[in-house]
Amino acid sequence: MKTIDELDVSGKRVLVRLDLNVPLNDGLITDDGKIRASLPTLKALLERNAAVIVCSHLGRPAGESDPRYSLAPISGSLSRLLGRPVTFATDTVGPAAKAAVDALQPGQVVLLENVRFNRGETSKDDAERGEFADHLAALADAYVGDGFGAVHRRHASVCDVAARLPHAAGYLIQGEVAALRQLTASIRRPYTVVLGGAKVADKLPMVEALLTVADHILIGGAMATTFIAATGHPVGTSLLEGDQAAALRYLARARASGVDLQLPADLVVARTPSADGPITVVAPDQIPPDQMAVDIGPETADAFSATLARAETIFWNGPMGISEIPAFAEGTLAVARAIAHCPGFTMVGGGDTAAAVRSLGFTESDFGHISTGGGASLEFLEGKRLPGLAALEADPVAV
Ligand code: ADP
Ligand code: MG
């Protein structure tokens, strides 16, 4: 991948794809880690006299404008952290974006509205994605990819636009890739992977690849629910998604290949995902029909911590419970503590996982690397060719 230092940007309009998909609560940013991680690239481009056009996604809107997913609340924070004004365009490639880009001078920044307000962004149809990419590319002279959290997606602003403009990878992507390479080359063992979180359908297939490299796989969060359901136990009102037949296969394969795949020995359950009601600890086969798993239990936290204490290499993606609610953050806290104490190479990946460890008081220095991408880092570790990285590696083509 070409770096931005090799890209001609002075006096040019540079479209920068970032991952500004930060956690929001009532329109307030609860963790600005992804914005901070994007600053080095933006600052370097501005110092080199580029006119910077920032684009990003936020959440999963359905291909049309939806105020719940507007990037407007992000522009103020971006401006503060960058120390310069940021103009917000109320559309992505429409009249507002065009007017803002026309008025843009070198050294200035405009933030476009959520790319996913456009059907073409996430379309499976190459032509539809290409058409949206044409509009994006028309705004700029060059393209910089630095949204690491989205590089595993074949989306227009991540892939197709790179083919249409001279391009380079930003510093965030370069740093992420360098850190992840440490987990693909000569891994020091035992290598322990911790998986949790909520995007189970997306991430469950990655267990298969991890079974071939990891010594221990510890499963919590809503990921655990899928395995518990797969083994025939009712999970009440727990979040349940993903392929249970696949989960069963992974359990069998782990046994056959001697990989230690640990599921929770106990769970914290509650009637609602809020701190108001009573919470209890139950065995995984005893989830009451009207309750949901909201965290791993204390016995599980101890067992996971003991395994993590012996690890030489650790990768962790996905909170162990609904850690945004302090009462359900104990399991995530225990895992974070055990990883922070591990003297080996440790990596924490994922937007929500990174936000969780920071809100629990951990910092960059507690881990070897904190990655902004959950799905992206998992797919990288799986050995997959990530479409967003491949697009940055390839030369632009005349379209
Ligand atoms: P990341 O962004 O780090 O890749 P995910 O997006 O997959 O992680 O998952 C993060 C979310 O998972 C958090 O918002 C957390 O509340 C949720 N979560 C964790 N455990 C559970 C659970 N048992 N039930 C429902 N949600 C859960
Ligand atoms: Mg997430």
Coordinates of C-alpha atoms and ligand atoms in Angstrom, one line a residue:
M1 CA 0.0 0.0 0.0
K2 CA 1.2 3.5 -0.9
T3 CA 1.3 5.8 2.2
I4 CA -0.1 9.3 2.2
D5 CA 3.5 10.6 2.2
E6 CA 3.8 9.3 -1.4
L7 CA 0.6 10.9 -2.5
D8 CA 0.5 14.3 -4.2
V9 CA -2.0 16.3 -2.1
S10 CA -0.8 19.9 -2.0
G11 CA -3.6 22.2 -3.2
K12 CA -5.7 19.1 -4.1
R13 CA -9.1 18.0 -2.9
V14 CA -8.6 14.8 -1.0
L15 CA -11.5 12.5 -0.1
V16 CA -10.7 10.7 3.2
R17 CA -12.7 7.6 4.2
L18 CA -12.7 7.4 8.0
D19 CA -14.5 5.2 10.5
L20 CA -16.3 7.8 12.7
N21 CA -18.8 5.2 13.8
V22 CA -18.5 6.2 17.5
P23 CA -20.8 5.0 20.2
L24 CA -23.6 7.6 20.9
N25 CA -26.0 7.9 23.7
D26 CA -28.8 10.4 23.2
G27 CA -26.7 12.1 20.5
L28 CA -23.7 12.4 22.9
I29 CA -20.4 10.7 22.0
T30 CA -19.6 8.2 24.8
D31 CA -16.1 7.3 23.4
D32 CA -14.2 9.5 20.9
G33 CA -11.4 7.0 20.4
K34 CA -12.1 6.5 16.7
I35 CA -12.1 10.2 16.1
R36 CA -8.8 10.6 17.9
A37 CA -7.3 7.7 16.0
S38 CA -8.2 9.5 12.7
L39 CA -6.4 12.8 13.6
P40 CA -2.8 12.0 12.5
T41 CA -3.8 11.4 8.9
L42 CA -6.1 14.5 8.8
K43 CA -3.4 16.7 10.4
A44 CA -0.7 15.5 8.0
L45 CA -2.9 16.2 5.0
L46 CA -3.9 19.6 6.2
E47 CA -0.2 20.5 7.0
R48 CA 0.5 19.5 3.4
N49 CA -2.1 22.0 2.2
A50 CA -4.8 19.6 1.1
A51 CA -8.5 20.5 1.0
V52 CA -9.9 17.6 3.1
I53 CA -13.3 16.0 2.4
V54 CA -14.1 13.5 5.2
C55 CA -16.6 10.7 4.7
S56 CA -17.7 7.9 7.1
H57 CA -20.6 5.7 8.0
L58 CA -22.5 5.7 11.3
G59 CA -24.6 2.8 12.4
R60 CA -26.6 0.8 10.0
P61 CA -29.3 3.0 8.3
A62 CA -31.3 1.4 5.5
G63 CA -29.8 3.2 2.6
E64 CA -31.8 6.4 3.1
S65 CA -31.6 9.6 5.2
D66 CA -32.3 8.8 8.9
P67 CA -31.7 11.5 11.5
R68 CA -30.8 8.9 14.1
Y69 CA -27.7 8.1 12.2
S70 CA -26.7 11.7 11.2
L71 CA -22.9 12.5 11.4
A72 CA -23.9 16.1 12.5
P73 CA -23.1 15.4 16.2
I74 CA -19.6 14.2 15.2
S75 CA -18.6 17.3 13.3
G76 CA -18.3 19.5 16.5
S77 CA -16.2 16.9 18.2
L78 CA -14.0 16.5 15.1
S79 CA -13.5 20.2 14.9
R80 CA -12.6 20.5 18.6
L81 CA -10.1 17.7 18.4
L82 CA -8.6 18.9 15.2
G83 CA -8.4 22.5 16.4
R84 CA -10.0 23.9 13.3
P85 CA -13.5 24.5 11.9
V86 CA -15.2 21.6 10.2
T87 CA -18.0 22.4 7.7
F88 CA -20.8 19.8 7.8
A89 CA -22.6 19.0 4.5
T90 CA -26.2 17.7 5.1
D91 CA -25.9 15.2 2.2
T92 CA -23.1 13.0 0.9
V93 CA -22.9 13.7 -2.9
G94 CA -25.9 16.0 -3.4
P95 CA -26.2 19.8 -3.7
A96 CA -25.1 20.5 -0.1
A97 CA -21.9 18.4 -0.5
K98 CA -21.1 20.0 -3.9
A99 CA -21.6 23.5 -2.6
A100 CA -19.4 22.8 0.5
V101 CA -16.7 21.2 -1.7
D102 CA -16.8 24.1 -4.2
A103 CA -16.2 26.5 -1.4
L104 CA -13.5 24.4 0.2
Q105 CA -9.9 25.9 0.3
P106 CA -6.6 24.1 0.9
G107 CA -6.2 23.7 4.7
Q108 CA -9.9 23.4 5.3
V109 CA -12.2 20.5 6.2
V110 CA -15.7 19.4 5.2
L111 CA -17.5 16.4 6.7
L112 CA -20.0 14.8 4.5
E113 CA -23.3 13.2 5.8
N114 CA -23.4 9.4 6.4
V115 CA -22.3 7.5 3.3
R116 CA -24.9 4.8 4.2
F117 CA -27.8 7.3 3.6
N118 CA -27.1 6.3 0.0
R119 CA -28.3 2.8 -1.3
G120 CA -25.2 2.6 -3.5
E121 CA -22.8 2.5 -0.6
T122 CA -23.6 -1.0 0.6
S123 CA -25.3 -2.4 -2.5
K124 CA -24.3 -5.9 -3.6
D125 CA -24.8 -4.8 -7.2
D126 CA -21.5 -3.6 -8.7
A127 CA -23.1 -1.1 -11.0
E128 CA -25.2 0.5 -8.2
R129 CA -22.1 0.8 -6.0
G130 CA -20.1 2.0 -8.9
E131 CA -22.5 4.8 -9.7
F132 CA -22.4 6.1 -6.1
A133 CA -18.6 5.8 -6.2
D134 CA -18.6 7.9 -9.4
H135 CA -20.4 10.7 -7.5
L136 CA -18.0 10.5 -4.6
A137 CA -14.9 10.4 -6.8
A138 CA -16.2 13.5 -8.7
L139 CA -15.9 15.5 -5.5
A140 CA -12.1 15.0 -5.2
D141 CA -8.7 14.7 -6.9
A142 CA -7.3 12.0 -4.7
Y143 CA -8.5 9.4 -2.1
V144 CA -7.2 8.3 1.2
G145 CA -8.5 5.2 2.9
D146 CA -8.2 5.3 6.7
G147 CA -11.4 3.8 8.0
F148 CA -9.9 0.5 9.3
G149 CA -13.1 -0.6 11.0
A150 CA -14.8 -0.8 7.5
V151 CA -12.0 -2.4 5.4
H152 CA -13.7 -5.8 5.6
R153 CA -16.7 -4.4 3.8
R154 CA -17.1 -4.3 0.0
H155 CA -18.7 -0.9 0.1
A156 CA -18.5 2.0 -2.4
S157 CA -16.6 4.5 -0.2
V158 CA -14.2 1.8 1.0
C159 CA -13.4 0.0 -2.3
D160 CA -15.0 1.3 -5.5
V161 CA -13.9 4.9 -5.1
A162 CA -10.3 3.9 -4.6
A163 CA -10.3 2.4 -8.1
R164 CA -11.4 5.8 -9.5
L165 CA -8.7 8.1 -8.0
P166 CA -5.0 8.2 -7.1
H167 CA -5.0 6.8 -3.6
A168 CA -3.1 5.9 -0.5
A169 CA -3.6 4.3 2.9
G170 CA -3.7 6.6 6.0
Y171 CA -1.6 6.2 9.1
L172 CA -4.4 4.5 11.1
I173 CA -4.7 1.7 8.6
Q174 CA -0.9 1.3 8.3
G175 CA -0.6 1.1 12.1
E176 CA -3.4 -1.4 12.4
V177 CA -2.0 -3.7 9.7
A178 CA 1.5 -3.6 11.3
A179 CA 0.0 -4.6 14.7
L180 CA -2.1 -7.3 13.2
R181 CA 0.9 -8.8 11.4
Q182 CA 2.3 -9.6 14.8
L183 CA -0.6 -12.0 15.3
T184 CA -0.2 -13.8 11.9
A185 CA 3.6 -14.5 11.8
S186 CA 5.4 -16.3 14.6
I187 CA 2.9 -16.4 17.5
R188 CA 4.1 -17.1 21.0
R189 CA 2.1 -19.7 22.7
P190 CA -0.2 -20.3 24.4
Y191 CA -2.3 -18.0 22.2
T192 CA -5.7 -17.2 23.7
V193 CA -8.6 -15.6 21.9
V194 CA -11.5 -14.0 23.7
L195 CA -14.8 -13.5 21.8
G196 CA -18.0 -11.8 22.8
G197 CA -20.1 -8.8 21.7
A198 CA -23.3 -8.7 19.8
K199 CA -22.5 -9.0 16.1
V200 CA -22.7 -12.8 16.3
A201 CA -24.0 -13.6 12.8
D202 CA -21.0 -11.6 11.4
K203 CA -18.4 -13.0 13.7
L204 CA -19.3 -16.6 14.4
P205 CA -17.8 -17.9 11.1
M206 CA -14.4 -16.6 12.3
V207 CA -14.3 -19.2 15.1
E208 CA -13.6 -21.8 12.4
A209 CA -10.4 -20.1 11.3
L210 CA -9.4 -19.3 14.9
L211 CA -9.7 -23.0 15.7
T212 CA -6.7 -23.7 13.5
V213 CA -4.4 -21.1 15.2
A214 CA -5.5 -20.5 18.8
D215 CA -4.8 -22.8 21.8
H216 CA -7.7 -21.4 23.9
I217 CA -10.9 -19.7 22.7
L218 CA -13.0 -18.1 25.5
I219 CA -16.5 -17.2 24.5
G220 CA -18.8 -14.7 26.3
G221 CA -21.2 -12.0 25.4
A222 CA -24.1 -12.7 23.1
M223 CA -21.7 -15.1 21.1
A224 CA -22.0 -17.5 24.1
T225 CA -25.8 -17.5 23.8
T226 CA -25.6 -19.0 20.3
F227 CA -23.4 -21.9 21.6
I228 CA -25.7 -22.5 24.6
A229 CA -28.8 -22.6 22.4
A230 CA -26.9 -24.9 19.9
T231 CA -26.3 -27.4 22.7
G232 CA -30.0 -27.5 23.3
H233 CA -30.6 -25.2 26.2
P234 CA -33.3 -22.5 26.3
V235 CA -31.8 -19.0 26.4
G236 CA -34.9 -17.1 27.5
T237 CA -35.1 -13.6 25.9
S238 CA -31.3 -13.4 25.3
L239 CA -30.0 -11.9 22.1
L240 CA -29.8 -14.8 19.8
E241 CA -28.4 -14.8 16.2
G242 CA -26.1 -16.8 14.1
D243 CA -25.9 -20.3 12.8
Q244 CA -26.3 -22.8 15.6
A245 CA -25.4 -25.8 13.4
A246 CA -22.1 -24.1 12.7
A247 CA -21.6 -23.5 16.4
L248 CA -22.1 -27.2 17.1
R249 CA -19.5 -28.1 14.4
Y250 CA -17.0 -25.7 16.0
L251 CA -17.5 -27.4 19.4
A252 CA -16.9 -30.8 17.8
R253 CA -13.9 -29.6 15.9
A254 CA -12.4 -28.0 19.0
R255 CA -12.7 -31.3 20.9
A256 CA -11.2 -33.2 17.9
S257 CA -8.2 -30.9 17.5
G258 CA -7.5 -30.3 21.2
V259 CA -8.4 -26.6 21.2
D260 CA -9.7 -25.5 24.6
L261 CA -13.0 -23.8 23.7
Q262 CA -14.5 -22.5 26.9
L263 CA -18.1 -21.5 27.3
P264 CA -19.5 -19.7 30.3
A265 CA -19.9 -21.8 33.4
D266 CA -22.3 -19.3 34.8
L267 CA -24.2 -16.2 33.6
V268 CA -25.7 -13.0 35.0
V269 CA -29.4 -12.8 33.9
A270 CA -31.9 -10.0 34.1
R271 CA -35.5 -9.4 33.0
T272 CA -34.6 -6.3 31.0
P273 CA -31.3 -4.9 29.7
S274 CA -31.4 -2.1 32.4
A275 CA -29.9 -1.8 35.8
D276 CA -33.3 -1.3 37.5
G277 CA -34.5 -4.9 38.1
P278 CA -33.1 -7.7 40.1
I279 CA -30.1 -9.6 38.6
T280 CA -29.2 -13.2 39.4
V281 CA -26.4 -15.7 38.5
V282 CA -27.5 -18.9 36.9
A283 CA -25.9 -22.0 35.3
P284 CA -26.0 -21.7 31.5
D285 CA -28.7 -24.4 31.2
Q286 CA -30.9 -22.6 33.7
I287 CA -31.7 -19.3 32.0
P288 CA -35.4 -18.5 32.9
P289 CA -37.8 -18.1 30.0
D290 CA -38.5 -14.4 30.8
Q291 CA -34.9 -13.4 31.4
M292 CA -31.8 -12.7 29.3
A293 CA -28.1 -13.2 29.7
V294 CA -26.5 -9.8 30.3
D295 CA -22.9 -10.8 31.4
I296 CA -20.7 -13.8 32.2
G297 CA -20.9 -14.9 35.9
P298 CA -18.1 -14.7 38.5
E299 CA -17.1 -18.3 38.1
T300 CA -16.6 -17.8 34.4
A301 CA -14.7 -14.5 35.0
D302 CA -12.3 -16.4 37.3
A303 CA -11.9 -19.3 34.8
F304 CA -11.3 -17.0 31.9
S305 CA -8.8 -14.9 34.0
A306 CA -6.8 -18.0 34.9
T307 CA -6.4 -19.0 31.3
L308 CA -5.5 -15.4 30.3
A309 CA -2.9 -15.3 33.1
R310 CA -1.0 -18.2 31.3
A311 CA -1.2 -16.7 27.8
E312 CA 1.8 -15.4 25.8
T313 CA -0.4 -13.9 23.1
I314 CA -4.0 -12.6 23.5
F315 CA -6.5 -11.3 21.0
W316 CA -9.8 -10.0 22.4
N317 CA -12.9 -8.8 20.5
G318 CA -16.4 -8.3 22.0
P319 CA -17.5 -7.3 25.5
M320 CA -18.4 -10.1 27.9
G321 CA -21.8 -8.5 28.6
I322 CA -23.9 -5.4 28.1
S323 CA -21.0 -3.4 29.6
E324 CA -22.4 0.0 28.8
I325 CA -24.5 -0.7 32.0
P326 CA -22.1 -0.7 34.9
A327 CA -24.0 -3.5 36.7
F328 CA -23.3 -5.8 33.7
A329 CA -19.7 -4.8 33.2
E330 CA -18.1 -7.1 35.8
G331 CA -17.2 -9.8 33.4
T332 CA -15.7 -7.4 30.8
L333 CA -13.8 -5.7 33.7
A334 CA -12.3 -9.0 34.9
V335 CA -11.2 -10.0 31.4
A336 CA -9.7 -6.5 30.7
R337 CA -7.8 -6.7 34.0
A338 CA -6.5 -10.2 33.3
I339 CA -5.3 -9.1 29.8
A340 CA -3.8 -5.9 31.1
H341 CA -1.7 -8.0 33.6
C342 CA -0.6 -10.4 30.9
P343 CA 3.1 -9.8 30.1
G344 CA 2.8 -11.2 26.5
F345 CA 1.6 -9.5 23.4
T346 CA -2.0 -8.4 23.8
M347 CA -4.5 -6.9 21.4
V348 CA -7.9 -5.6 22.0
G349 CA -10.0 -5.0 18.9
G350 CA -13.4 -3.6 18.1
G351 CA -15.1 -0.2 18.4
D352 CA -17.4 -1.2 21.3
T353 CA -14.7 -3.3 23.0
A354 CA -12.2 -0.4 22.8
A355 CA -14.8 2.0 24.1
A356 CA -15.6 -0.5 27.0
V357 CA -12.1 -0.8 28.2
R358 CA -11.5 2.9 28.1
S359 CA -14.7 3.6 30.0
L360 CA -13.6 1.0 32.6
G361 CA -10.4 3.1 33.1
F362 CA -7.9 1.3 31.0
T363 CA -5.6 3.1 28.6
E364 CA -3.5 2.3 25.5
S365 CA -0.6 1.5 27.8
D366 CA -2.4 -1.4 29.3
F367 CA -2.5 -3.4 26.0
G368 CA 0.0 -4.0 23.2
H369 CA -2.5 -2.5 20.7
I370 CA -6.0 -1.3 20.7
S371 CA -7.6 -1.8 17.3
T372 CA -10.5 0.4 16.1
G373 CA -11.9 -2.5 14.1
G374 CA -13.6 -5.6 15.5
G375 CA -14.9 -7.5 12.4
A376 CA -12.0 -6.1 10.3
S377 CA -9.3 -7.3 12.7
L378 CA -11.0 -10.8 13.0
E379 CA -11.2 -11.2 9.2
F380 CA -7.5 -10.1 8.9
L381 CA -6.5 -12.8 11.5
E382 CA -8.6 -15.3 9.5
G383 CA -6.1 -14.7 6.7
K384 CA -8.8 -13.2 4.4
R385 CA -8.0 -10.6 1.8
L386 CA -9.9 -7.6 3.0
P387 CA -11.6 -5.8 0.1
G388 CA -10.7 -2.3 1.5
L389 CA -7.0 -3.1 1.8
A390 CA -6.9 -4.9 -1.6
A391 CA -8.5 -1.7 -3.1
L392 CA -5.7 0.4 -1.6
E393 CA -3.0 -2.0 -2.8
A394 CA -4.3 -2.0 -6.4
D395 CA -3.5 0.8 -8.8
P396 CA -6.4 3.1 -9.8
V397 CA -8.0 2.1 -13.1
A398 CA -9.7 4.3 -15.6
V399 CA -13.5 3.7 -15.2
Ligands
ADP1 P1 -17.2 -4.6 18.7 O1 -17.8 -3.2 18.3 O2 -16.1 -4.4 19.8 O3 -16.7 -5.4 17.6 P2 -19.8 -5.8 18.9 O4 -20.3 -4.6 18.1 O5 -19.9 -7.1 18.3 O6 -18.3 -5.5 19.4 O7 -20.6 -5.9 20.3 C1 -20.6 -4.9 21.2 C2 -22.0 -4.9 21.9 O8 -22.3 -6.2 22.4 C3 -22.1 -4.0 23.1 O9 -22.9 -2.9 22.8 C4 -22.7 -4.8 24.2 O10 -23.7 -4.2 25.0 C5 -23.2 -6.0 23.5 N1 -23.3 -7.3 24.2 C6 -22.4 -7.9 24.9 N2 -22.9 -9.0 25.5 C7 -24.2 -9.0 25.3 C8 -25.3 -9.9 25.6 N3 -25.1 -10.9 26.4 N4 -26.5 -9.5 25.2 C9 -26.7 -8.4 24.4 N5 -25.7 -7.6 24.0 C10 -24.5 -7.9 24.4
MG2 MG -19.6 -2.7 17.6

